[in-house]
Coordinates of C-alpha atoms in Angstrom, one line a residue:
Chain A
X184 CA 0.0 0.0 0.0
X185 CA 1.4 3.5 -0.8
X186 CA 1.8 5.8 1.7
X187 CA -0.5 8.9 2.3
X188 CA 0.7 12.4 0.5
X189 CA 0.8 15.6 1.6
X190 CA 1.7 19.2 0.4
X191 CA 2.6 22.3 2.1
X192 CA 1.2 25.6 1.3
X193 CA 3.5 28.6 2.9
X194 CA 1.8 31.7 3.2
X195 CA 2.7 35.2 3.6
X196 CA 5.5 37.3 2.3
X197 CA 8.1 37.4 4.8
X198 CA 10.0 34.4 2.9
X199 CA 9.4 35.6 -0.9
X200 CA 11.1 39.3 0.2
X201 CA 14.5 37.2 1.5
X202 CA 13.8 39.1 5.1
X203 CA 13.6 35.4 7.1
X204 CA 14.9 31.9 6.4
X205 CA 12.0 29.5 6.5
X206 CA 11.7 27.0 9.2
X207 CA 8.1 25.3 9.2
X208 CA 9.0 24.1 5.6
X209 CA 11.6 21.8 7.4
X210 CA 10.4 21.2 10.9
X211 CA 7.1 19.4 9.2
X212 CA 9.2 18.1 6.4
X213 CA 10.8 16.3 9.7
X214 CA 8.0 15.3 11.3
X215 CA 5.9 14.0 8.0
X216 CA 9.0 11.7 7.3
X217 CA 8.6 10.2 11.0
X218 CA 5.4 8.6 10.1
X219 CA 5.4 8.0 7.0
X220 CA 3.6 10.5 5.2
X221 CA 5.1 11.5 1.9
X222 CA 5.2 15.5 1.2
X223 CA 5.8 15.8 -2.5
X224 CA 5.4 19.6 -2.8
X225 CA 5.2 22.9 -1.1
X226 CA 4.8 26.0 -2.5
X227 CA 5.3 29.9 -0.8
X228 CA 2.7 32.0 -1.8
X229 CA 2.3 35.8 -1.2
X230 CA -0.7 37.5 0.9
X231 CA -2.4 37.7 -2.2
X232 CA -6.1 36.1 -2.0
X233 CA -5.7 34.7 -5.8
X234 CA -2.7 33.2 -5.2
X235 CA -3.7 31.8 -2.3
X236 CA -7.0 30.1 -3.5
X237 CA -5.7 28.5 -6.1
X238 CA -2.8 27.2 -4.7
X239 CA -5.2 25.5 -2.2
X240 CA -7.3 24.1 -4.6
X241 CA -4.9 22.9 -7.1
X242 CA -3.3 21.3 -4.1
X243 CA -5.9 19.7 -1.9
X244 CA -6.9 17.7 -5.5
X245 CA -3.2 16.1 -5.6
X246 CA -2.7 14.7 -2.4
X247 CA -4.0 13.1 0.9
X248 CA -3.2 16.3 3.3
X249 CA -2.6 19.6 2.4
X250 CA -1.1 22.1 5.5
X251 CA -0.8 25.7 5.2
X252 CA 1.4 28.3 8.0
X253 CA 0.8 31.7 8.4
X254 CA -1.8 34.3 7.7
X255 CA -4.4 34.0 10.5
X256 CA -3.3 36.4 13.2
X257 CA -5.7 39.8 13.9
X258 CA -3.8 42.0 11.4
X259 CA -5.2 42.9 8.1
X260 CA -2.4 41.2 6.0
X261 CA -4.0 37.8 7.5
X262 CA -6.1 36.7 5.0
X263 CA -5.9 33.1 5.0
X264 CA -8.7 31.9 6.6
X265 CA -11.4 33.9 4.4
X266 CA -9.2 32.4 1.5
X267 CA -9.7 29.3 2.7
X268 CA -13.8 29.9 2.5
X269 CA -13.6 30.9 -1.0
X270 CA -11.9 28.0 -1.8
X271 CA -14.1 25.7 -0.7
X272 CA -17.4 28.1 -1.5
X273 CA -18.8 28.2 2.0
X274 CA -19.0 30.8 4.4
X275 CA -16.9 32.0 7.0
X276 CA -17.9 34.0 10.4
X277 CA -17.1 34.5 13.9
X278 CA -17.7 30.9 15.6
X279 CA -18.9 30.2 19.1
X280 CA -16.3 27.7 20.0
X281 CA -13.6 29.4 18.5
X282 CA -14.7 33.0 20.4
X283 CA -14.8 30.5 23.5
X284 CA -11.3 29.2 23.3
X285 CA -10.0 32.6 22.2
X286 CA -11.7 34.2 25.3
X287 CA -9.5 31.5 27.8
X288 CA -6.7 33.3 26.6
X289 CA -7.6 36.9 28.0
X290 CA -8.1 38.1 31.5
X291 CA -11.6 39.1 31.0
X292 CA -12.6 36.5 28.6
X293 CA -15.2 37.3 26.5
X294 CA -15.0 41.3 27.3
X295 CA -11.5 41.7 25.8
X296 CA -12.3 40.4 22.5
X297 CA -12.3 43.9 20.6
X298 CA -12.7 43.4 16.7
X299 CA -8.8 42.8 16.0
X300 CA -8.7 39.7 18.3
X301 CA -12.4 38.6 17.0
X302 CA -10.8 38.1 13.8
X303 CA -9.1 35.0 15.0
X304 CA -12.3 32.9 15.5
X305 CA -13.3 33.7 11.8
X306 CA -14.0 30.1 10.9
X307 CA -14.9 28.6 7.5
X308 CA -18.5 26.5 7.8
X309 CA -17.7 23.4 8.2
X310 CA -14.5 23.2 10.1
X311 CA -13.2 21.7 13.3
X312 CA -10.8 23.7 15.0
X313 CA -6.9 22.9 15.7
X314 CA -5.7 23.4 19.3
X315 CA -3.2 25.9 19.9
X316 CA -1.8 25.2 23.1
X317 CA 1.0 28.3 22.9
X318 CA -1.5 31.4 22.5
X319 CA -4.9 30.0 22.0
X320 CA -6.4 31.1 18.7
X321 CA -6.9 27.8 16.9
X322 CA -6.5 26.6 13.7
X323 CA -8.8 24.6 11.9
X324 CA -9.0 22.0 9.1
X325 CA -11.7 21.3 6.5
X326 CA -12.0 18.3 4.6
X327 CA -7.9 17.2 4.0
X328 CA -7.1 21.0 4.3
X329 CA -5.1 22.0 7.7
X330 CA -4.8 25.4 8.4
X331 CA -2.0 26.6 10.8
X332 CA 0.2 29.7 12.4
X333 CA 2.8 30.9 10.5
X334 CA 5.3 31.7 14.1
X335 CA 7.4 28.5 14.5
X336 CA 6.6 27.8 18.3
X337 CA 2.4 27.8 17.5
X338 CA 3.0 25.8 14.0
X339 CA 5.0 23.4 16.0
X340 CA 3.0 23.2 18.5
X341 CA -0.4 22.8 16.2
X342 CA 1.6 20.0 14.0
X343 CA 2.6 18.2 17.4
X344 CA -1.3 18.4 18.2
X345 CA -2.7 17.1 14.5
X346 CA -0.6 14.5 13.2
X347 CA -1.7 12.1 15.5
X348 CA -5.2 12.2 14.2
X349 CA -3.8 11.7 10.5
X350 CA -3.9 8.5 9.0
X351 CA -0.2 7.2 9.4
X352 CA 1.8 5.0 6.3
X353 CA 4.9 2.9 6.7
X354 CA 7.6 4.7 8.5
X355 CA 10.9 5.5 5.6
X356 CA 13.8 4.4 7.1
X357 CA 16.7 6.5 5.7
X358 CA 20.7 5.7 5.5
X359 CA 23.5 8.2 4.4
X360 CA 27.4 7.5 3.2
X361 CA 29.4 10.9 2.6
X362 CA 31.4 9.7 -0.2
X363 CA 34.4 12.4 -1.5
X364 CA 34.3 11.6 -4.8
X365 CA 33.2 14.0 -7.6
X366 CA 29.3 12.9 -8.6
X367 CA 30.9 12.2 -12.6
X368 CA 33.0 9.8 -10.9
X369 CA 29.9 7.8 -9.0
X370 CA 27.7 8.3 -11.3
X371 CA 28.1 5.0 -13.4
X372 CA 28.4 2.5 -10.4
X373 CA 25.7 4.5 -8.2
X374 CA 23.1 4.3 -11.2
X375 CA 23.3 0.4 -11.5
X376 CA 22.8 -0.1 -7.6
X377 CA 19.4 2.3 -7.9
X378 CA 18.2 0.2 -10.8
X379 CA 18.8 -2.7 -9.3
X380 CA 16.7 -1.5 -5.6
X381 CA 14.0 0.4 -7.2
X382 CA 11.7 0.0 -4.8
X383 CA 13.8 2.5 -2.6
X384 CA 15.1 6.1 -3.3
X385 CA 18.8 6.4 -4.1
X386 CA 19.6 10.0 -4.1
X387 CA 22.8 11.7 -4.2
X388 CA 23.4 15.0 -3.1
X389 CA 26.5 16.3 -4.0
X390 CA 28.3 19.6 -2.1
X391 CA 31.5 21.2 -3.1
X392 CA 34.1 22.2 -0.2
X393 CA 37.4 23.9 -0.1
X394 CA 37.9 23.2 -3.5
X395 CA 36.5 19.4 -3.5
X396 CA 33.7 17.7 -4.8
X397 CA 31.5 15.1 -2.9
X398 CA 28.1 13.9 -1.9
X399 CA 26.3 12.1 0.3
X400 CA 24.1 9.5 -0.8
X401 CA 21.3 8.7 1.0
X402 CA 18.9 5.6 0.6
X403 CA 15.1 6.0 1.6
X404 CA 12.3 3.4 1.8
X405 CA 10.0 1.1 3.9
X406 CA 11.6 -1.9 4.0
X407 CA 14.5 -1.5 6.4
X408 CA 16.4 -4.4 5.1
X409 CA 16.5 -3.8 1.6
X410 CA 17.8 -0.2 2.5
X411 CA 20.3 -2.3 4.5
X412 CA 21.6 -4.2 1.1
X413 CA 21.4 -1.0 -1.1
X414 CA 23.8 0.4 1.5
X415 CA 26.3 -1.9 1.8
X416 CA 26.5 -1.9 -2.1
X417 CA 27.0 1.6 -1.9
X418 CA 30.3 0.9 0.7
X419 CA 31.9 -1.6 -1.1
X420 CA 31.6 0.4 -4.7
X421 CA 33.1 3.6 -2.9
X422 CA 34.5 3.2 0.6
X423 CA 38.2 3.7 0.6
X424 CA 37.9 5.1 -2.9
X425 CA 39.5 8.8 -3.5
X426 CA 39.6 10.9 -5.8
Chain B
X182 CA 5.9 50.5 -14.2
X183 CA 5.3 47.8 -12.5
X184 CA 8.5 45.4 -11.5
X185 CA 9.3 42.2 -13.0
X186 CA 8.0 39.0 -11.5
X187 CA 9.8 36.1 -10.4
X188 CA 9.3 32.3 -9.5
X189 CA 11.6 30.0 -8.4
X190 CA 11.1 26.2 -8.6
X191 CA 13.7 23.9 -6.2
X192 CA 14.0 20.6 -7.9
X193 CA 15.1 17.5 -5.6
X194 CA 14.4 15.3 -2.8
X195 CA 16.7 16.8 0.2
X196 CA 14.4 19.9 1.4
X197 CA 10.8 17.6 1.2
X198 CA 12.4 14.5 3.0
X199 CA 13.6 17.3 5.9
X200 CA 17.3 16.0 5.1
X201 CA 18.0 19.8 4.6
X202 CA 16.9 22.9 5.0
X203 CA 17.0 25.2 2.1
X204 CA 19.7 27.9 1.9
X205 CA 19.4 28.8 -2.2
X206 CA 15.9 30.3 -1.8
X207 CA 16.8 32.8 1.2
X208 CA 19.6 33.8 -1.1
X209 CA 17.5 34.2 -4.2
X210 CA 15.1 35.5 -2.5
X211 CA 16.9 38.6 -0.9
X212 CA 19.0 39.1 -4.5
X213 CA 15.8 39.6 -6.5
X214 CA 14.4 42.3 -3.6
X215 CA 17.9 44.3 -3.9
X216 CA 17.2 45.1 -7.7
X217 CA 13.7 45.2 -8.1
X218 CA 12.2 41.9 -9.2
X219 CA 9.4 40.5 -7.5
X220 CA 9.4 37.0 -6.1
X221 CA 6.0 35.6 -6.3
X222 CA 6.1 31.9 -5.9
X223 CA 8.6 29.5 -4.8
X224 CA 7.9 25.7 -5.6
X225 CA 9.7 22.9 -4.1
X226 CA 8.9 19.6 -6.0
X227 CA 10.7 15.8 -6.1
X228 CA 12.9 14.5 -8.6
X229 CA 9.5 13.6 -10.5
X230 CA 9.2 14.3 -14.2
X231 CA 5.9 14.9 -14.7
X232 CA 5.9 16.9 -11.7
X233 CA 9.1 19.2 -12.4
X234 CA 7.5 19.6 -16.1
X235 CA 3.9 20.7 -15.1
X236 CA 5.1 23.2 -12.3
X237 CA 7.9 25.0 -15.0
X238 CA 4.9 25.4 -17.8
X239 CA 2.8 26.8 -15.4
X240 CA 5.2 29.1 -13.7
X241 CA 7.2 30.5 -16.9
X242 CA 3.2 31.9 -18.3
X243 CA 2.8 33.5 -15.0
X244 CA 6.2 35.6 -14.2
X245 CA 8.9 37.3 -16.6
X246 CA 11.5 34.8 -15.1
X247 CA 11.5 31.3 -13.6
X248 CA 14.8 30.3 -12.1
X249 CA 15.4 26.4 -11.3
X250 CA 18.2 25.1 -8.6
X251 CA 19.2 21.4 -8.6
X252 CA 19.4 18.4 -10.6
X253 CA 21.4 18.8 -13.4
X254 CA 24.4 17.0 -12.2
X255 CA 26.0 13.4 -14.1
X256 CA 23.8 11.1 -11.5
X257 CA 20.6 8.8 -12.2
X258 CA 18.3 11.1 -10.6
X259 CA 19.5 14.6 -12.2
X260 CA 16.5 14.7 -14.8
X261 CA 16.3 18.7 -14.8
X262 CA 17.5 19.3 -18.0
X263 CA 15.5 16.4 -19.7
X264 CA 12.4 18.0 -18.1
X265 CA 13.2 21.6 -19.3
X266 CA 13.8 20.2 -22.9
X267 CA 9.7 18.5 -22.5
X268 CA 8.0 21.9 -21.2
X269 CA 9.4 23.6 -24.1
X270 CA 8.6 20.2 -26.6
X271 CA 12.6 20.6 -27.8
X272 CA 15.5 18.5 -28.6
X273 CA 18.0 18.0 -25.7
X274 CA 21.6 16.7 -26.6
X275 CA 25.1 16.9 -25.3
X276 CA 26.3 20.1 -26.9
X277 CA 29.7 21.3 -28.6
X278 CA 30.0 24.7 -26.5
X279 CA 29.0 23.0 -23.5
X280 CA 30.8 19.9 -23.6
X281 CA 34.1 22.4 -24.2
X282 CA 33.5 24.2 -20.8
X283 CA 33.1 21.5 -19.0
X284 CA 36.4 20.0 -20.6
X285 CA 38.5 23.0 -19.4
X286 CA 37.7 21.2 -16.1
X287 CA 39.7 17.8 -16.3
X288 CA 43.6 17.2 -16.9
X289 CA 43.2 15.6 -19.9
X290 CA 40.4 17.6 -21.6
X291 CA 37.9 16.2 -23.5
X292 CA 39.4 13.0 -23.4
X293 CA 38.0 12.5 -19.7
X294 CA 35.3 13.1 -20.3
X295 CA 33.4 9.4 -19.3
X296 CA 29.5 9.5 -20.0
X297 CA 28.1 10.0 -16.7
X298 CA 30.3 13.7 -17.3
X299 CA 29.1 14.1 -21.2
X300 CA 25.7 14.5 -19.4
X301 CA 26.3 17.4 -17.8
X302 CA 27.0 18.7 -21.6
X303 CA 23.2 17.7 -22.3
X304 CA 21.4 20.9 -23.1
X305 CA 17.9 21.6 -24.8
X306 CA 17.6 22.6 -28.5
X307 CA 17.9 26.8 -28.2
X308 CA 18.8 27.2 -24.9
X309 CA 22.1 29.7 -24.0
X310 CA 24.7 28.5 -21.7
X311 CA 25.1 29.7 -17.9
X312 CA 28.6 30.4 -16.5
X313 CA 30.0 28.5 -13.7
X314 CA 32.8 30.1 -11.9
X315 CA 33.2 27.1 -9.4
X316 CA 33.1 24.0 -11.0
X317 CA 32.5 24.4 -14.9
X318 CA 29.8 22.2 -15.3
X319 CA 27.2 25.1 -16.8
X320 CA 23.9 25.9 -16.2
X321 CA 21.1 27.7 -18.8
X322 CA 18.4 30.0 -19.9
X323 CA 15.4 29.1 -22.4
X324 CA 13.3 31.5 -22.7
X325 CA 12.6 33.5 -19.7
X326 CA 13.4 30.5 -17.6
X327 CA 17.2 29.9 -16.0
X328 CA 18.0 26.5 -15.2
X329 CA 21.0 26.6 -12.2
X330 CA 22.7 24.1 -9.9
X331 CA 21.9 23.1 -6.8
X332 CA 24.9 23.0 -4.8
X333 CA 25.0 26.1 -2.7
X334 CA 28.1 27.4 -3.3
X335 CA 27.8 26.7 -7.4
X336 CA 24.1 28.6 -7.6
X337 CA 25.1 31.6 -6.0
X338 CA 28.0 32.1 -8.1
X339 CA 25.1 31.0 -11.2
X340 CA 23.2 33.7 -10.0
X341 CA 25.9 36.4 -9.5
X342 CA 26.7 35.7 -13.3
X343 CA 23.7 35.9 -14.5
X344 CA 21.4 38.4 -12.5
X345 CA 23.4 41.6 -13.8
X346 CA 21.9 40.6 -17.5
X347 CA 18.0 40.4 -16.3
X348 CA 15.9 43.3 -16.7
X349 CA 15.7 44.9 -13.1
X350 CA 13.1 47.1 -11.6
X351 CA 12.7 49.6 -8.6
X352 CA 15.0 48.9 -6.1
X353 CA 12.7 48.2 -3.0
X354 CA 13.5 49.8 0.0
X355 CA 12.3 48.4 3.7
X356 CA 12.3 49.7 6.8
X357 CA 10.7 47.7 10.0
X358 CA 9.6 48.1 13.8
X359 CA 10.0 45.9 16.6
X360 CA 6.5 46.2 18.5
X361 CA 5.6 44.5 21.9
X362 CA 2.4 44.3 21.7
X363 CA 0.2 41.4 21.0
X364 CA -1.0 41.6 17.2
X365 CA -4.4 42.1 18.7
X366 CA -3.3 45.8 19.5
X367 CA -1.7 46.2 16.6
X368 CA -4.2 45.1 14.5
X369 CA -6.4 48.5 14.8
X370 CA -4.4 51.4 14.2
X371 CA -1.4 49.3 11.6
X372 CA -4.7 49.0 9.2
X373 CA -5.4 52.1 9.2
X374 CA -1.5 52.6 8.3
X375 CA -2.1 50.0 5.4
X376 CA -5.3 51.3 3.9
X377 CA -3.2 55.2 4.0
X378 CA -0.5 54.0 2.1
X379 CA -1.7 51.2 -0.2
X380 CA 1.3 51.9 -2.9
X381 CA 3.0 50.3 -0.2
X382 CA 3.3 47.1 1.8
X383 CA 2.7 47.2 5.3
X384 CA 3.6 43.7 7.0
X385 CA 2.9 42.5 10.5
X386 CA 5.5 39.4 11.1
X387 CA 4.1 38.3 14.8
X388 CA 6.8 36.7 17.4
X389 CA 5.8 34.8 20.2
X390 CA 9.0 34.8 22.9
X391 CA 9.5 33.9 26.5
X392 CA 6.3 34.0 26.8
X393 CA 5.2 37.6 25.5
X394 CA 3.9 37.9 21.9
X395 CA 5.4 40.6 19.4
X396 CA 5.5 41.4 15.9
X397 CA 8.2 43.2 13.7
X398 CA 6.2 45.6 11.5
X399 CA 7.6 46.3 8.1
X400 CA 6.8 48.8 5.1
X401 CA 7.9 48.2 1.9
X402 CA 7.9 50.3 -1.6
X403 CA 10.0 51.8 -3.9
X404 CA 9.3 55.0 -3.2
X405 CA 11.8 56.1 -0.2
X406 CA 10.0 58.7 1.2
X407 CA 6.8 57.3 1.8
X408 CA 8.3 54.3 3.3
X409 CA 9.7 56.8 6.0
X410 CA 6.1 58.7 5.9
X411 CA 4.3 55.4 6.8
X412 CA 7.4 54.4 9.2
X413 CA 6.8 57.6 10.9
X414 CA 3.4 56.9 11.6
X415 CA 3.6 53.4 12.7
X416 CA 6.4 55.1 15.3
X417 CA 4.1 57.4 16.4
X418 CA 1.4 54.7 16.9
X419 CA 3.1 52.4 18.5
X420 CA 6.3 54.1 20.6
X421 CA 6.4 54.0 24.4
X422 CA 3.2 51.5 24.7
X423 CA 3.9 48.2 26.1
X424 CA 1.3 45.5 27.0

């Protein structure tokens, strides 16, 4: 049986304008790896509703999950949840259990929710909320769509909360050999051992330091054994081998 | 006038399977902001053909330039430059000024060069070559799209090369302001900001930190002196108040 899908849809321009170095991207990268859920895309998308729409939509036909970070703080750059309505055509107010978890987070509850803070229990018809056990305001997910915060510690946190409740596949067991030999040079004896495993990925990923070539190549798949024999293939074609 | 637009499509396993995080997007990403050109989209797909060949058709008819890292090194699972070749429906082939670049890499000239390195000579019908100050090996642009390498080190020399030759729009300038406030108290007043200066782009980037919650606010335009208008006003807003 394959394993479940998944893409990641990265909202908000902070990434696109260089000003930060993502870090979602790879934390659930990590984590979707761990329990065997494959994530064959993500895309970064500006804080423009078009964009943002159809990215979801093209997405959430492709593969089992789509998750999305950022845009669903107060501010009025935080547009994701509204984009999220349109993409599914329903509607999208303030929601009662939402407001109610939102309130828990203030010292008057229900009284300090002025319009700004309101915004955060905007919820699309249809949705069940995410908890967010760092500040409160929830996420939510509708149908295979999960919407999250873009700040690290609440995506974290909401990603820690959800994937349980997602339908787990086999877990990929991974191996790696750093091999400092220029990628011309492995090439050849590399491409026979992947045709001759391909049930597993055989990747090679090559990095060039002080003036040297080399790469580490890395064997991913289910079956731990088989990733075992691709491996030691890989030794004996390369180990003590320089260039 | 408006700026040019860009997309950016990373090709390869490493960043999806969390091996590693990305380092050539941050880098793009803040080139294209310091002369003008717009990054819209950033796509990170596998070493999948169909995939690599839908997301460059649909990217190079939405954005004056598309720029490519990864895969088009001499291993089994560089399939960039095969892919490029099937978006645009051309011929791909090992290529005479190509295949002499990459000679002036090895002792013996052409003479070593062994297949798995004649493939990194393979380049579609039309296209122009890339330079590589690093390691030879070239990159290169169809069209409006500019297929580079993925190692670090050899795409931001690509990109050094070839940048300078692009058509480049208003430099955008950027201030930002650190706020302490929940984005909640923010919200109000930094829309009002947004809606007075909508030639600009007023961000709100929330932080969430021993346990207090912040956001760095930035404005963003190419023209200077509303930037520090806007900035002035968000100062006034926001300076001296603490939660």
């Amino acid at each position: 049986m394959k394993n479940p899908t998944a893409a990641m849809l990265v909202i908000g321009d902070e990434i696109l304008s260089g000003r930060t170095r993502d870090a979602n991207m790879h934390h659930l990268a990590g984590e979707l790896t761990k329990i065997g859920i494959t994530l064959t895309e993500v895309r970064v998308v500006a804080d423009e509703a078009d964009d943002i729409v159809r990215a979801v939509n093209e997405l959430r036909a492709r593969v089992t999950y789509v998750f999305t970070s950022g845009g669903i703080g107060p501010t009025h750059d935080d547009i994701t949840a509204d984009c999220i309505a349109a993409a599914f055509g329903v509607g999208i107010d303030v929601r009662a259990d939402a407001r109610a978890v939102l309130a828990m987070n203030y010292e008057n509850g229900e009284a300090d929710l002025n319009p700004a803070r309101l915004r955060m229990a905007r919820i699309p018809d249809g949705a069940t909320l995410i908890e967010n056990s760092v500040s409160r305001a929830p996420g939510f997910s509708i149908e295979n769509v999960h919407v999250m915060a873009g700040v690290p510690s609440v995506f974290t946190a909401m990603v820690a909360w959800l994937l349980p409740q997602l339908q787990h596949g086999a877990a990929v067991v991974s191996d790696s050999y750093r091999v400092d030999l220029p990628e011309s040079v492995i090439a050849g004896p590399l491409g026979e051992i992947a045709d001759a495993f391909r049930e597993l990925s055989v990747g090679s990923y090559p990095f060039f330091e002080d003036g040297k070539h080399g790469a580490n190549l890395v064997v991913r798949g289910t079956d731990a054994s088989l990733v075992a024999q691709a491996m030691d293939r890989i030794k004996s074609a390369f180990s003590g081998r320089i260039a």
